Tab-separated table of C-alpha atoms in Angstrom:
chain	number	residue	atom	x	y	z
A	40	UNK	CA	0.302	0.264	-0.008
A	41	UNK	CA	1.360	3.616	-1.000
A	42	UNK	CA	2.149	5.926	1.974
A	43	UNK	CA	-0.392	8.451	1.043
A	44	UNK	CA	-3.293	5.420	1.070
A	45	UNK	CA	-1.942	4.356	4.707
A	46	UNK	CA	-2.202	7.692	6.061
A	47	UNK	CA	-5.542	8.068	4.393
A	48	UNK	CA	-6.983	4.727	6.152
A	49	UNK	CA	-5.154	5.658	9.524
A	50	UNK	CA	-6.751	8.866	9.496
A	51	UNK	CA	-10.425	7.402	8.660
A	52	UNK	CA	-10.189	4.963	11.240
A	53	UNK	CA	-9.516	7.355	14.135
A	54	UNK	CA	-12.779	9.003	12.613
A	55	UNK	CA	-11.260	12.199	10.958
A	56	UNK	CA	-11.617	12.985	7.052
A	57	UNK	CA	-8.656	12.125	4.811
A	58	UNK	CA	-6.552	15.063	3.629
A	59	UNK	CA	-7.179	16.284	0.285
A	60	UNK	CA	-4.920	18.540	-2.410
A	61	UNK	CA	-5.401	22.024	-2.498
A	62	UNK	CA	-7.583	23.034	-5.287
A	63	UNK	CA	-4.174	25.201	-6.548
A	64	UNK	CA	-2.846	21.801	-7.003
A	65	UNK	CA	-5.535	20.430	-8.506
A	66	UNK	CA	-5.252	23.263	-11.485
A	67	UNK	CA	-1.880	22.596	-11.545
A	68	UNK	CA	-1.939	19.110	-12.558
A	69	UNK	CA	-4.825	19.715	-14.729
A	70	UNK	CA	-3.038	22.379	-16.824
A	71	UNK	CA	0.237	20.184	-16.818
A	72	UNK	CA	-1.915	17.306	-18.374
A	73	UNK	CA	-3.927	19.578	-20.747
A	74	UNK	CA	-0.295	20.818	-21.760
A	75	UNK	CA	0.898	17.506	-22.298
A	76	UNK	CA	-2.085	16.467	-23.984
A	77	UNK	CA	-1.242	19.636	-26.339
A	78	UNK	CA	2.020	18.809	-26.956
A	79	UNK	CA	1.677	15.154	-27.881
A	80	UNK	CA	-0.950	16.376	-30.110
A	81	UNK	CA	1.240	18.994	-32.089
A	82	UNK	CA	4.345	17.180	-31.922
A	83	UNK	CA	8.011	17.967	-31.625
A	84	UNK	CA	7.765	20.935	-33.922
A	85	UNK	CA	5.729	23.057	-31.271
A	86	UNK	CA	6.159	24.929	-28.265
A	87	UNK	CA	4.105	26.290	-25.730
A	88	UNK	CA	4.777	29.865	-24.499
A	89	UNK	CA	2.720	31.966	-21.842
A	90	UNK	CA	-0.049	34.440	-22.914
A	91	UNK	CA	-2.539	36.607	-21.181
A	92	UNK	CA	-5.197	34.119	-22.406
A	93	UNK	CA	-3.070	30.867	-21.534
A	94	UNK	CA	-0.404	28.488	-23.147
A	95	UNK	CA	-0.208	29.275	-27.049
A	96	UNK	CA	1.529	26.682	-29.482
A	97	UNK	CA	4.365	28.256	-31.329
A	98	UNK	CA	5.780	26.236	-34.553
A	99	UNK	CA	9.278	26.214	-34.710
A	100	UNK	CA	11.573	23.583	-37.228
A	101	UNK	CA	11.897	20.517	-35.881
A	102	UNK	CA	15.098	18.359	-35.947
A	103	UNK	CA	13.394	16.194	-38.784
A	104	UNK	CA	12.592	19.467	-40.871
A	105	UNK	CA	16.205	21.029	-41.285
A	106	UNK	CA	17.314	24.616	-41.272
A	107	UNK	CA	15.242	27.467	-41.177
A	108	UNK	CA	13.951	28.201	-44.984
A	109	UNK	CA	11.648	31.063	-47.006
A	110	UNK	CA	8.741	28.598	-45.498
A	111	UNK	CA	9.400	29.911	-41.954
A	112	UNK	CA	8.592	33.316	-43.086
A	113	UNK	CA	5.417	34.536	-42.377
A	114	UNK	CA	5.111	36.929	-44.969
A	115	UNK	CA	5.518	34.086	-47.791
A	116	UNK	CA	2.179	33.915	-49.347
A	117	UNK	CA	0.940	31.626	-52.204
A	118	UNK	CA	-1.920	34.201	-53.545
A	119	UNK	CA	-1.882	36.501	-56.399
A	120	UNK	CA	-0.916	40.054	-55.698
A	121	UNK	CA	1.646	39.271	-52.936
A	122	UNK	CA	4.949	39.635	-54.905
A	123	UNK	CA	7.974	36.819	-53.851
A	124	UNK	CA	11.197	38.688	-54.073
A	125	UNK	CA	14.794	36.902	-54.030
A	126	UNK	CA	13.308	33.515	-55.210
A	127	UNK	CA	16.268	32.122	-57.261
A	128	UNK	CA	18.022	32.535	-54.138
A	129	UNK	CA	15.768	31.273	-51.615
A	130	UNK	CA	15.361	28.290	-53.721
A	131	UNK	CA	18.931	27.323	-54.038
A	132	UNK	CA	19.129	27.345	-50.216
A	133	UNK	CA	16.604	25.102	-49.587
A	134	UNK	CA	17.941	22.615	-52.297
A	135	UNK	CA	20.986	22.582	-50.414
A	136	UNK	CA	19.438	22.139	-47.296
A	137	UNK	CA	17.797	19.011	-48.415
A	138	UNK	CA	20.571	18.041	-50.299
A	139	UNK	CA	19.464	18.672	-53.827
A	140	UNK	CA	21.066	19.563	-56.660
A	141	UNK	CA	19.644	22.507	-59.004
A	142	UNK	CA	20.227	23.107	-62.924
A	143	UNK	CA	23.300	23.471	-62.519
A	144	UNK	CA	24.314	20.582	-60.308
A	145	UNK	CA	23.832	17.985	-62.991
A	146	UNK	CA	21.337	15.127	-63.582
A	147	UNK	CA	17.811	15.186	-64.712
A	148	UNK	CA	16.031	18.219	-64.447
A	149	UNK	CA	12.500	17.718	-62.349
A	150	UNK	CA	9.513	18.476	-63.689
A	151	UNK	CA	5.779	18.945	-62.556
A	152	UNK	CA	2.802	18.863	-64.579
A	153	UNK	CA	0.031	21.188	-63.527
A	154	UNK	CA	-3.541	20.399	-65.091
A	155	UNK	CA	-7.001	20.525	-63.920
A	156	UNK	CA	-10.923	21.796	-64.234
A	157	UNK	CA	-13.535	23.661	-62.884
A	158	UNK	CA	-14.622	22.758	-59.364
A	159	UNK	CA	-18.583	22.333	-60.500
A	160	UNK	CA	-19.550	19.129	-62.653
A	161	UNK	CA	-19.222	19.615	-66.392
A	162	UNK	CA	-22.495	20.780	-68.190
A	163	UNK	CA	-21.680	19.308	-71.430
A	164	UNK	CA	-23.128	15.417	-72.174
A	165	UNK	CA	-20.582	13.053	-71.216
A	166	UNK	CA	-17.907	15.919	-70.149
A	167	UNK	CA	-16.876	14.451	-66.506
A	168	UNK	CA	-16.245	11.353	-68.512
A	169	UNK	CA	-14.111	12.488	-70.909
A	170	UNK	CA	-12.305	14.861	-68.417
A	171	UNK	CA	-11.916	11.501	-66.651
A	172	UNK	CA	-10.303	10.153	-69.670
A	173	UNK	CA	-8.127	13.258	-70.215
A	174	UNK	CA	-6.640	12.868	-66.803
A	175	UNK	CA	-5.776	9.220	-67.444
A	176	UNK	CA	-4.105	9.814	-70.373
A	177	UNK	CA	-1.894	12.339	-68.336
A	178	UNK	CA	-1.322	10.085	-65.410
A	179	UNK	CA	0.020	7.547	-67.741
A	180	UNK	CA	2.410	9.999	-69.919
A	181	UNK	CA	3.548	11.116	-65.996
A	182	UNK	CA	3.840	7.568	-65.165
A	183	UNK	CA	5.866	6.619	-68.012
A	184	UNK	CA	8.089	9.409	-67.603
A	185	UNK	CA	8.753	10.087	-63.715
A	186	UNK	CA	6.817	13.285	-63.955
A	187	UNK	CA	4.934	14.717	-60.938
A	188	UNK	CA	1.347	15.525	-61.720
A	189	UNK	CA	-0.672	18.122	-59.938
A	190	UNK	CA	-4.411	18.341	-60.754
A	191	UNK	CA	-6.475	20.986	-59.629
A	192	UNK	CA	-10.028	21.885	-59.571
A	193	UNK	CA	-9.888	24.713	-56.619
A	194	UNK	CA	-10.270	28.237	-58.258
A	195	UNK	CA	-7.355	29.733	-55.931
A	196	UNK	CA	-8.705	33.183	-57.085
A	197	UNK	CA	-12.330	33.622	-57.306
A	198	UNK	CA	-12.072	36.201	-59.761
A	199	UNK	CA	-9.935	34.316	-62.299
A	200	UNK	CA	-11.734	31.980	-63.839
A	201	UNK	CA	-11.851	29.875	-67.241
A	202	UNK	CA	-8.790	29.993	-68.992
A	203	UNK	CA	-7.184	32.554	-66.447
A	204	UNK	CA	-7.150	30.129	-63.446
A	205	UNK	CA	-4.004	28.700	-64.293
A	206	UNK	CA	-1.668	31.235	-63.282
A	207	UNK	CA	-2.526	31.239	-59.361
A	208	UNK	CA	-2.021	27.354	-59.576
A	209	UNK	CA	0.980	27.302	-61.518
A	210	UNK	CA	2.387	30.299	-59.318
A	211	UNK	CA	1.496	28.252	-56.140
A	212	UNK	CA	3.096	25.014	-57.741
A	213	UNK	CA	6.568	26.937	-58.132
A	214	UNK	CA	6.464	27.850	-54.473
A	215	UNK	CA	5.079	24.639	-53.116
A	216	UNK	CA	7.535	22.537	-55.737
A	217	UNK	CA	11.191	24.293	-55.122
A	218	UNK	CA	12.618	21.031	-56.372
A	219	UNK	CA	11.240	21.091	-59.940
A	220	UNK	CA	13.139	23.170	-62.432
A	221	UNK	CA	10.185	23.264	-64.688
A	222	UNK	CA	6.365	23.314	-63.884
A	223	UNK	CA	4.555	22.109	-67.097
A	224	UNK	CA	0.931	23.468	-67.730
A	225	UNK	CA	-1.533	21.194	-70.107
A	226	UNK	CA	-4.732	22.144	-70.397
A	227	UNK	CA	-7.445	19.644	-69.511
A	228	UNK	CA	-8.433	19.190	-73.446
A	229	UNK	CA	-4.631	18.135	-74.243
A	230	UNK	CA	-3.978	14.556	-75.183
A	231	UNK	CA	-0.600	13.220	-75.307
A	232	UNK	CA	-0.768	11.234	-78.427
A	233	UNK	CA	3.197	10.079	-78.287
A	234	UNK	CA	3.946	8.346	-75.074
A	235	UNK	CA	7.522	7.483	-76.459
A	236	UNK	CA	8.445	11.597	-76.893
A	237	UNK	CA	10.255	13.041	-73.833
A	238	UNK	CA	10.563	16.767	-73.268
A	239	UNK	CA	13.802	18.192	-75.058
A	240	UNK	CA	14.957	20.218	-71.701
A	241	UNK	CA	18.195	20.626	-73.062
A	242	UNK	CA	17.163	22.255	-75.777
A	243	UNK	CA	15.529	24.880	-73.291
A	244	UNK	CA	18.637	25.781	-71.560
A	245	UNK	CA	18.924	29.523	-72.331
A	246	UNK	CA	15.253	30.150	-71.672
A	247	UNK	CA	12.699	30.178	-69.181
A	248	UNK	CA	9.477	29.929	-71.191
A	249	UNK	CA	8.598	27.506	-73.694
A	250	UNK	CA	5.325	28.190	-75.945
A	251	UNK	CA	4.118	26.613	-79.154
A	252	UNK	CA	3.566	29.258	-81.908
A	253	UNK	CA	5.090	31.286	-84.648
A	254	UNK	CA	7.946	34.371	-83.902
A	255	UNK	CA	6.892	36.123	-87.268
A	256	UNK	CA	3.274	35.615	-86.341
A	257	UNK	CA	3.421	37.331	-82.876
A	258	UNK	CA	6.735	40.171	-83.380
A	259	UNK	CA	5.904	41.205	-86.880
A	260	UNK	CA	2.168	40.639	-87.604
A	261	UNK	CA	0.922	41.189	-84.192
A	262	UNK	CA	-1.196	38.235	-83.904
A	263	UNK	CA	-2.846	37.013	-80.844
A	264	UNK	CA	-3.401	33.795	-82.197
A	265	UNK	CA	0.493	33.563	-83.509
A	266	UNK	CA	0.799	31.566	-80.083
A	267	UNK	CA	-1.383	29.187	-77.970
A	268	UNK	CA	-1.430	29.392	-74.047
A	269	UNK	CA	-3.024	25.739	-73.611
A	270	UNK	CA	0.231	24.245	-72.602
A	271	UNK	CA	3.493	25.900	-71.953
A	272	UNK	CA	6.708	25.364	-69.811
A	273	UNK	CA	7.827	27.676	-67.182
A	274	UNK	CA	11.016	27.663	-65.547
A	275	UNK	CA	10.764	27.372	-61.814
A	276	UNK	CA	13.103	31.115	-61.301
A	277	UNK	CA	12.484	34.748	-60.074
A	278	UNK	CA	11.845	35.613	-63.961
A	279	UNK	CA	9.022	33.457	-64.189
A	280	UNK	CA	7.332	34.794	-60.800
A	281	UNK	CA	7.670	38.419	-62.132
A	282	UNK	CA	6.269	37.465	-65.149
A	283	UNK	CA	3.536	35.978	-63.868
A	284	UNK	CA	2.657	38.896	-61.763
A	285	UNK	CA	2.746	41.058	-65.223
A	286	UNK	CA	0.396	38.501	-66.800
A	287	UNK	CA	-2.229	38.553	-63.879
A	288	UNK	CA	-2.151	41.879	-64.219
A	289	UNK	CA	-4.046	42.141	-66.963
A	290	UNK	CA	-6.641	39.294	-65.802
A	291	UNK	CA	-10.264	40.024	-64.006
A	292	UNK	CA	-8.322	40.170	-60.716
A	293	UNK	CA	-7.212	43.602	-61.714
A	294	UNK	CA	-9.150	46.459	-61.257
A	295	UNK	CA	-7.760	47.496	-64.651
A	296	UNK	CA	-9.146	44.486	-66.235
A	297	UNK	CA	-11.641	46.431	-68.730
A	298	UNK	CA	-9.165	49.072	-69.778
A	299	UNK	CA	-6.812	46.002	-70.819
A	300	UNK	CA	-9.371	44.195	-72.830
A	301	UNK	CA	-9.102	47.751	-75.026
A	302	UNK	CA	-5.708	47.986	-75.085
A	303	UNK	CA	-5.358	44.227	-76.648
A	304	UNK	CA	-7.912	45.215	-78.887
A	305	UNK	CA	-6.328	48.092	-80.306
A	306	UNK	CA	-2.745	46.462	-80.366
A	307	UNK	CA	-3.038	43.161	-81.574
A	308	UNK	CA	-4.413	42.323	-85.286
A	309	UNK	CA	-7.173	39.805	-85.464
A	310	UNK	CA	-8.529	40.768	-82.473
A	311	UNK	CA	-12.430	41.836	-82.924
A	312	UNK	CA	-13.492	41.867	-79.144
A	313	UNK	CA	-12.521	43.975	-76.430
A	314	UNK	CA	-12.077	40.936	-73.676
A	315	UNK	CA	-8.730	40.690	-71.887
A	316	UNK	CA	-7.990	36.813	-72.308
A	317	UNK	CA	-4.804	35.199	-71.402
A	318	UNK	CA	-3.434	34.351	-74.893
A	319	UNK	CA	-3.941	37.988	-75.900
A	320	UNK	CA	-2.214	39.177	-73.059
A	321	UNK	CA	0.530	36.620	-73.170
A	322	UNK	CA	1.013	37.722	-76.879
A	323	UNK	CA	1.154	41.453	-75.706
A	324	UNK	CA	4.020	40.793	-73.189
A	325	UNK	CA	6.336	39.274	-75.733
A	326	UNK	CA	5.304	41.806	-78.242
A	327	UNK	CA	5.721	44.962	-76.213
A	328	UNK	CA	8.748	44.261	-74.007
A	329	UNK	CA	10.606	41.678	-75.968
A	330	UNK	CA	13.946	42.299	-74.400
A	331	UNK	CA	12.618	41.309	-70.908
A	332	UNK	CA	10.325	38.990	-71.722
A	333	UNK	CA	10.520	37.769	-75.283
A	334	UNK	CA	14.443	37.101	-75.285
A	335	UNK	CA	14.033	34.322	-72.672
A	336	UNK	CA	10.704	32.803	-74.466
A	337	UNK	CA	11.217	29.796	-76.669
A	338	UNK	CA	8.446	30.344	-79.238
A	339	UNK	CA	8.667	27.898	-81.966
A	340	UNK	CA	6.882	24.770	-84.060
A	341	UNK	CA	9.536	22.558	-84.632
A	342	UNK	CA	7.524	19.706	-83.219
A	343	UNK	CA	3.892	19.132	-81.824
A	344	UNK	CA	4.304	20.896	-78.148
A	345	UNK	CA	0.653	21.080	-78.916
A	346	UNK	CA	-0.769	20.284	-82.489
A	347	UNK	CA	-3.945	21.708	-83.410
A	348	UNK	CA	-6.436	18.356	-83.496
A	349	UNK	CA	-8.362	19.361	-86.723
A	350	UNK	CA	-5.007	18.857	-88.614
A	351	UNK	CA	-4.031	16.022	-86.735
A	352	UNK	CA	-7.149	13.154	-85.990
A	353	UNK	CA	-7.853	12.499	-89.449
A	354	UNK	CA	-3.994	11.260	-89.921
A	355	UNK	CA	-3.917	9.025	-86.796
A	356	UNK	CA	-4.967	5.785	-88.080
A	357	UNK	CA	-2.224	6.403	-90.947
A	358	UNK	CA	0.266	7.387	-88.145
A	359	UNK	CA	-0.356	4.209	-86.676
A	360	UNK	CA	-0.008	2.084	-89.423
A	361	UNK	CA	3.625	3.141	-90.547
A	362	UNK	CA	4.475	2.800	-86.837
A	363	UNK	CA	3.205	-1.142	-87.038
A	364	UNK	CA	4.799	-1.231	-90.260
A	365	UNK	CA	8.018	-0.034	-89.061
A	366	UNK	CA	7.986	-2.565	-86.036
A	367	UNK	CA	6.947	-5.532	-87.995
A	368	UNK	CA	10.288	-5.318	-90.369
A	369	UNK	CA	12.512	-4.400	-87.610
A	370	UNK	CA	14.392	-6.714	-85.310
A	371	UNK	CA	12.747	-8.637	-82.705
A	372	UNK	CA	14.988	-6.990	-79.936
A	373	UNK	CA	12.516	-3.994	-80.455
A	374	UNK	CA	9.637	-5.990	-80.007
A	375	UNK	CA	10.621	-7.934	-76.847
A	376	UNK	CA	8.024	-7.972	-74.289
A	377	UNK	CA	9.370	-5.748	-71.024
A	378	UNK	CA	8.053	-4.251	-67.766
A	379	UNK	CA	6.299	-1.032	-68.026
A	380	UNK	CA	9.161	0.431	-65.965
A	381	UNK	CA	11.824	0.002	-68.502
A	382	UNK	CA	9.285	2.316	-71.352
A	383	UNK	CA	11.955	4.988	-71.809
A	384	UNK	CA	14.756	2.493	-72.868
A	385	UNK	CA	12.112	0.960	-75.547
A	386	UNK	CA	10.984	4.004	-76.562
A	387	UNK	CA	14.418	5.468	-77.726
A	388	UNK	CA	15.008	2.269	-79.495
A	389	UNK	CA	11.963	2.662	-81.077
A	390	UNK	CA	12.427	6.197	-82.150
A	391	UNK	CA	15.607	5.618	-83.494
A	392	UNK	CA	14.328	2.809	-85.854
A	393	UNK	CA	11.129	4.939	-86.797
A	394	UNK	CA	13.132	7.800	-87.596
A	395	UNK	CA	14.742	6.111	-90.194
A	396	UNK	CA	11.761	5.057	-92.415
A	397	UNK	CA	8.902	7.458	-91.256
A	398	UNK	CA	9.356	11.334	-92.376
A	399	UNK	CA	8.741	14.146	-89.832
A	400	UNK	CA	10.721	15.678	-86.638
A	401	UNK	CA	10.411	13.475	-83.248
A	402	UNK	CA	7.368	14.678	-81.840
A	403	UNK	CA	5.711	15.072	-84.818
A	404	UNK	CA	4.863	18.301	-87.163
A	405	UNK	CA	2.532	19.591	-89.914
A	406	UNK	CA	4.812	17.699	-92.173
A	407	UNK	CA	5.688	13.780	-92.296
A	408	UNK	CA	3.975	10.936	-90.090
A	409	UNK	CA	5.417	10.908	-86.853
A	410	UNK	CA	3.385	10.465	-84.019
A	411	UNK	CA	1.961	14.021	-82.658
A	412	UNK	CA	3.271	14.757	-79.190
A	413	UNK	CA	0.464	16.684	-77.886
A	414	UNK	CA	-2.944	16.967	-79.558
A	415	UNK	CA	-5.092	19.837	-78.300
A	416	UNK	CA	-8.980	19.591	-78.638
A	417	UNK	CA	-9.105	23.730	-78.375
A	418	UNK	CA	-12.340	24.952	-79.059
A	419	UNK	CA	-14.518	21.601	-78.610
A	420	UNK	CA	-15.162	22.438	-74.711
A	421	UNK	CA	-16.150	18.800	-73.631
A	422	UNK	CA	-16.507	20.208	-70.244
A	423	UNK	CA	-18.536	23.193	-70.742
A	424	UNK	CA	-20.626	21.937	-73.811
A	425	UNK	CA	-20.451	24.814	-76.353
A	426	UNK	CA	-17.756	23.807	-79.000
A	427	UNK	CA	-16.955	26.684	-81.505
A	428	UNK	CA	-19.622	26.678	-84.081
A	429	UNK	CA	-16.813	26.281	-86.767
A	430	UNK	CA	-16.715	22.750	-85.584
A	431	UNK	CA	-19.213	19.640	-85.801
A	432	UNK	CA	-19.800	17.592	-82.967
A	433	UNK	CA	-18.614	14.270	-84.735
A	434	UNK	CA	-15.226	16.139	-85.385
A	435	UNK	CA	-14.880	16.832	-81.780
A	436	UNK	CA	-16.317	13.886	-80.005
A	437	UNK	CA	-14.931	11.259	-82.303
A	438	UNK	CA	-11.597	12.957	-82.742
A	439	UNK	CA	-11.099	12.726	-79.062
A	440	UNK	CA	-12.277	9.387	-78.682
A	441	UNK	CA	-9.974	8.520	-81.665
A	442	UNK	CA	-6.920	10.152	-80.044
A	443	UNK	CA	-7.326	9.057	-76.792
A	444	UNK	CA	-7.630	5.319	-78.142
A	445	UNK	CA	-4.335	5.933	-80.049
A	446	UNK	CA	-2.516	7.075	-76.914
A	447	UNK	CA	-4.151	4.144	-74.983
A	448	UNK	CA	-2.922	1.752	-77.368
A	449	UNK	CA	0.920	2.381	-76.672
A	450	UNK	CA	-0.170	1.998	-72.654
A	451	UNK	CA	-2.112	-0.908	-72.730
A	452	UNK	CA	0.759	-2.599	-74.821
A	453	UNK	CA	2.909	-3.123	-71.835
A	454	UNK	CA	-0.056	-5.300	-70.110
A	455	UNK	CA	-0.674	-7.300	-73.244
A	456	UNK	CA	-3.557	-5.826	-75.022
A	457	UNK	CA	-4.652	-3.269	-77.548
A	458	UNK	CA	-7.820	-1.692	-78.783
A	459	UNK	CA	-9.945	-3.847	-81.313
A	460	UNK	CA	-10.548	-0.676	-83.749
A	461	UNK	CA	-9.715	2.887	-83.266
A	462	UNK	CA	-13.291	3.941	-82.382
A	463	UNK	CA	-14.175	0.455	-80.347
A	464	UNK	CA	-13.567	0.616	-76.398
A	465	UNK	CA	-12.960	-3.053	-76.429
A	466	UNK	CA	-9.689	-4.989	-76.318
A	467	UNK	CA	-7.773	-7.761	-77.674
A	468	UNK	CA	-4.515	-9.691	-76.397
A	469	UNK	CA	-1.495	-9.339	-78.260
A	470	UNK	CA	0.644	-12.217	-79.351
A	471	UNK	CA	4.014	-12.979	-78.591
A	472	UNK	CA	6.220	-10.954	-81.138
A	473	UNK	CA	3.494	-8.445	-81.890
A	474	UNK	CA	3.055	-6.803	-84.405
A	475	UNK	CA	5.329	-9.501	-86.418
A	476	UNK	CA	2.689	-11.676	-85.529
A	477	UNK	CA	-0.844	-10.284	-85.819
A	478	UNK	CA	-3.068	-9.857	-83.225
A	479	UNK	CA	-6.778	-11.323	-83.293
A	480	UNK	CA	-9.965	-10.676	-82.079
A	481	UNK	CA	-11.002	-12.538	-78.986
């Protein structure tokens, strides 16, 4: 029996009430228990400091968190309108503190792909199902190429809707992913139609922004359709943060939004409305400040960084036939079955073999019969349901199904299957040594 219990028992036998701890002691014990519980809940990354209202948790970096970085700065904001400064130094310090290497440290450059859709269900019939298939396509490509994928369907800045919604999430992704050298925005309605092609990042070393477009159309003809803003690659650096701040300043979050629409209409050719849209604003920035922005932007059509679907989808069957013929005539080593994680090695060998017999650039282009890297269904608006009037329902819907199936065949091959036909969702098994041995239906 404990000493306190014995004393209480003796006092009880003498007819006296047992002694009780004071209320002050109860309060101390209770407070200690609460503090211990709070510490257990908060973990070692918090300390308790006295305040008039009681004990307050104050977060500090813990042993597992490494030294203090820009994340510990209370002034850092992920939101638009709060400029981030000295980002290159802050990011470099973070990389060093985590034992990582930046662009100049050798090794592959890390890429984060960002895409997304609206927070509400699609209005167009079947739009949500199409978005799911578009997302699967991006998941497949990223898995095969070791790229992280961020899918967003939240409006980080409520006024930046529709095509403007990309800027807040790309900016936030840079801050959330300092390990990434590049952030790659891809519109929801863009399809990867060449699962073998890898971004030629070495080609972009002198640049901070990569766009599909025609320099002559932008810089000489001042055309707002001389480039496309639906797919772009942007370096994670201070230049890019400054660029996006300037770009966002022309969007609906700005009090000057209406005036910018008139400025863009008066400055750019072929623009008949006075709406400030993301693509017009992008062309305007490159055109009016080429020394600052244009000289660090890679603007080219050397391959289908994003290809216009209307000039692609009708060619996909013929493209697929040429690839099958090239593999059938090639050596059996190229047709060897392999694990999906070995995809890039086989992709490089396949590209080398196809390059010798199928005309056109790697990644496809307006000439030749190589697989188009990205097929962009701009104007089809599968989620909103209001396609551009120049397109029929068939060219959009059949085109999307054809492109998705064309791409999916390249993925399913590693699992021993392919689609039965271009517009058929059923699949058939592939025989050993395909395509030298022809596939048969079930």
